[in-house]
C-alpha positions in Angstrom: 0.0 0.0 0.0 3.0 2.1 0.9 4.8 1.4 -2.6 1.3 2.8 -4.1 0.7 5.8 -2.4 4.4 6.4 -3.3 3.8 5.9 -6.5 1.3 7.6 -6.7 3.2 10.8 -5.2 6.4 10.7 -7.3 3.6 10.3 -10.7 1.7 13.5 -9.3 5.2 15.6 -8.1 6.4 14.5 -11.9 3.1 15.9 -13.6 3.3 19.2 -11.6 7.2 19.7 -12.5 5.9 18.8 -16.3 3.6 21.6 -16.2 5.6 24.4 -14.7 8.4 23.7 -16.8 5.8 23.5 -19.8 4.5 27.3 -19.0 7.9 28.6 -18.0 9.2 27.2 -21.5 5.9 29.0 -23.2 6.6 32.2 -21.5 9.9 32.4 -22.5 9.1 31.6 -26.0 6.5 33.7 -26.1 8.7 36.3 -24.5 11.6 35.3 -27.4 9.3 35.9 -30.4 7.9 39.3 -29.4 11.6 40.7 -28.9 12.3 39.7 -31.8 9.3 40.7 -33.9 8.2 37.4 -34.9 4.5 38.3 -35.2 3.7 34.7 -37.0 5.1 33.2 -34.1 3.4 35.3 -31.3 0.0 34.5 -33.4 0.6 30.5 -32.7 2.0 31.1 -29.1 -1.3 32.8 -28.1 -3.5 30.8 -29.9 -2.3 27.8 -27.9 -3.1 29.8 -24.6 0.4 30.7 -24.1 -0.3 34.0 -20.9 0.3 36.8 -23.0 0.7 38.8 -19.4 3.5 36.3 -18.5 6.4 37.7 -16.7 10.2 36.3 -17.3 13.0 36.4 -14.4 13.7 40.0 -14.2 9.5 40.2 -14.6 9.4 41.8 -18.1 6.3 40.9 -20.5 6.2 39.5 -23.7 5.3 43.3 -24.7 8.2 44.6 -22.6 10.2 42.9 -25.3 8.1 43.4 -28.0 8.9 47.7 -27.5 12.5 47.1 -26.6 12.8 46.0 -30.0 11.0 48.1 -31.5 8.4 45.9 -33.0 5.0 48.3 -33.3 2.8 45.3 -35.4 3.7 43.0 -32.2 2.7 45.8 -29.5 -0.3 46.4 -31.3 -1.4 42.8 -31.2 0.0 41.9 -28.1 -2.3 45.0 -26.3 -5.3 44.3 -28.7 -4.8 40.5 -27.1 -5.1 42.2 -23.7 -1.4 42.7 -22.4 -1.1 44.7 -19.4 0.4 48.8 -20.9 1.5 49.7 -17.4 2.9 46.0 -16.3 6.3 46.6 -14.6 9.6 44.6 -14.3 11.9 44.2 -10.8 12.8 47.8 -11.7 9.5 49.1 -11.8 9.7 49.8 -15.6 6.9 49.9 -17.4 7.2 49.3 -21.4 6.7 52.8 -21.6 10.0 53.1 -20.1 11.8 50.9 -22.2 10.5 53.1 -25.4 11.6 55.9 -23.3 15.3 54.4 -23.6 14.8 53.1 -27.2 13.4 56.5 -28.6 10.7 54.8 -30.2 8.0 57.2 -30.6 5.4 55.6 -32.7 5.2 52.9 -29.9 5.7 55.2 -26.9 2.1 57.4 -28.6 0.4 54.0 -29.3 1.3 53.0 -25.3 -0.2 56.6 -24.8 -3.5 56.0 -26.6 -3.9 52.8 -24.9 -3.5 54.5 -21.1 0.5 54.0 -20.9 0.9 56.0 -17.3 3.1 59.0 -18.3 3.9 60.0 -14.5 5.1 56.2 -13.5 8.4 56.0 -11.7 10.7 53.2 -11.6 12.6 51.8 -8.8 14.9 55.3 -9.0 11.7 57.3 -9.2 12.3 58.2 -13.0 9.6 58.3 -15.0 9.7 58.3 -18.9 10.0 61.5 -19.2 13.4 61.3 -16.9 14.8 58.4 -19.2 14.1 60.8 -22.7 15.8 63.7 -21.1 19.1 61.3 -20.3 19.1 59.3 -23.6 18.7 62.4 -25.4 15.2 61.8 -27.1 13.4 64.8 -27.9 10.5 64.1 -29.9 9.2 61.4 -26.7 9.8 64.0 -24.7 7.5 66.7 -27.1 5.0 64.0 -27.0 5.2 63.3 -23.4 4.8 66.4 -22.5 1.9 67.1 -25.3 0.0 64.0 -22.6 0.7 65.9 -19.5 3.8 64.5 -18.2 5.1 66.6 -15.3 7.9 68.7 -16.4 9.8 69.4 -13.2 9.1 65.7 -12.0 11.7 64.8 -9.2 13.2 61.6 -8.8 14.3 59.6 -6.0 17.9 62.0 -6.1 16.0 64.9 -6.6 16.4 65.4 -10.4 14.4 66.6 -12.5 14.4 65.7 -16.5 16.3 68.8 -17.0 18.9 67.8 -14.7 19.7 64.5 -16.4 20.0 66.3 -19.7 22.2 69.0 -18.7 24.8 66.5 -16.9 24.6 64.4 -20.2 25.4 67.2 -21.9 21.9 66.8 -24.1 21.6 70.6 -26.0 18.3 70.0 -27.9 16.6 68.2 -25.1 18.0 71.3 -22.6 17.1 73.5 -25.1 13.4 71.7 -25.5 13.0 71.6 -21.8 13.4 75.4 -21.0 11.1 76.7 -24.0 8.6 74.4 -22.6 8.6 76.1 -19.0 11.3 73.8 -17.0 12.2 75.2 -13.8 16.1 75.9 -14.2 16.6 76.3 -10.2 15.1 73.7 -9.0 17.7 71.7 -6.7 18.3 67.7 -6.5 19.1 66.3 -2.7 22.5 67.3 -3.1 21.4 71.1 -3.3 22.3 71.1 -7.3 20.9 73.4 -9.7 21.0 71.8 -13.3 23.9 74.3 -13.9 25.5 73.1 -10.9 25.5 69.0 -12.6 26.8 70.7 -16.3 29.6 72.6 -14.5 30.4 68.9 -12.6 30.8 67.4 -15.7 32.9 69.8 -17.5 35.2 69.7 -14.1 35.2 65.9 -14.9 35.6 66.3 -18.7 38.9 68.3 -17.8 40.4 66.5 -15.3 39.9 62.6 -16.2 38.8 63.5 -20.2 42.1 61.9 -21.5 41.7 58.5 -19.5 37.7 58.7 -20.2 35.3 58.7 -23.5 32.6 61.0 -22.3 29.2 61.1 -24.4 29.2 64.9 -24.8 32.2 67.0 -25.5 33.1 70.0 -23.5 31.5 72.2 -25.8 28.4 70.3 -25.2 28.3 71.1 -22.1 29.5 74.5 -22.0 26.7 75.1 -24.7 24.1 73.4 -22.5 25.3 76.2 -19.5 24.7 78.7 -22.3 21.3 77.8 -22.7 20.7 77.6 -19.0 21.7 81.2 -18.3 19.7 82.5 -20.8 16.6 81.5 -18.6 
């Protein structure tokens, strides 16, 4: 009777394994052929009840890949399919975030028109309109601040979008920023003005520039100071 119900136990442990490596193999597929726009694919995965919400590892969705790579035909199916627009990974990213770092700005204004929370933070407290202003995307942050995103948002440090682009040296996003009515004297937790993190990094630029590749030149950032002063 014991040899049975052992039996029995090891047959219905087995089974359970079977299925939760079945769905964690599914998910990751699933999760494979958004990323890399295989729409065909993602149609057969879904169809066979593959969770198009499914969450990976580092808890990204299939339509967190899907707008990493830039794939608009897979968003739009995967949110017409009923993915979650404001899911959020172990950094509190949403997928607007990831088009945020991408610059991809059909996808970010599809996101948009589906409810895509313009004013989420992430574990830093950054929200999209943060991660434009530091990767130097203008036209999200045009159409982020066209929806209503907070312009002098403060993250966990205490910056604001225009401090990320002036200490990355980012002219047209500075530039963007202050004729849309950024507050140029707002201070992060360290008591810096955004003039304060431009004149850091030319200090840095100077003294470690030969041992260092820096994104933006000096002149960048003595260009972005420029701009700032004429606030």
């Amino acid at each position: 009777m014991n040899t049975v119900k052992s039996r029995l136990s090891l047959s219905f442990i087995f089974a359970i394994l079977c299925t939760v490596s079945g769905l964690a193999y599914g998910a990751e597929s699933l999760h494979n052929a958004a990323g890399k726009g295989d729409m065909e694919q993602v149609r057969q995965l879904f169809s066979k009840g593959r969770n198009i919400n499914q969450k990976d590892k580092d808890h990204n969705t299939p339509l967190h890949s899907a707008v990493k790579g830039g794939h608009a035909d897979v968003v739009r199916y995967l949110v017409e399919k009923g993915a979650v627009v404001n899911s959020i990974n172990r950094k509190d990213a949403t997928p607007l975030h990831d088009a945020a770092v991408k610059g991809h700005n059909n996808i970010a204004a599809y996101l948009i028109l589906n409810e895509a929370d313009v004013s989420a933070g992430n574990h830093t407290g950054s929200t999209p309109l943060h991660i434009a202003a530091i990767n130097g995307h203008a036209d999200i942050i045009r159409l982020l601040l066209d929806n209503k995103a907070d312009i002098n948002v403060q993250n966990h440090e205490g910056n604001t979008p225009l401090h990320l682009a002036a200490g990355g040296g980012k002219k047209a996003e500075v530039n963007l920023l202050i004729s849309r009515g950024a507050d140029t004297s707002l201070r992060n937790n360290n008591g810096e003005t955004p003039s304060d993190i431009a004149r850091s990094s030319i200090k840095k630029i100077k003294n470690i520039g030969k041992q260092v590749i820096f994104a933006a030149s000096e002149d960048d950032y003595e260009e972005v100071l420029q701009l700032l002063r004429m606030k």
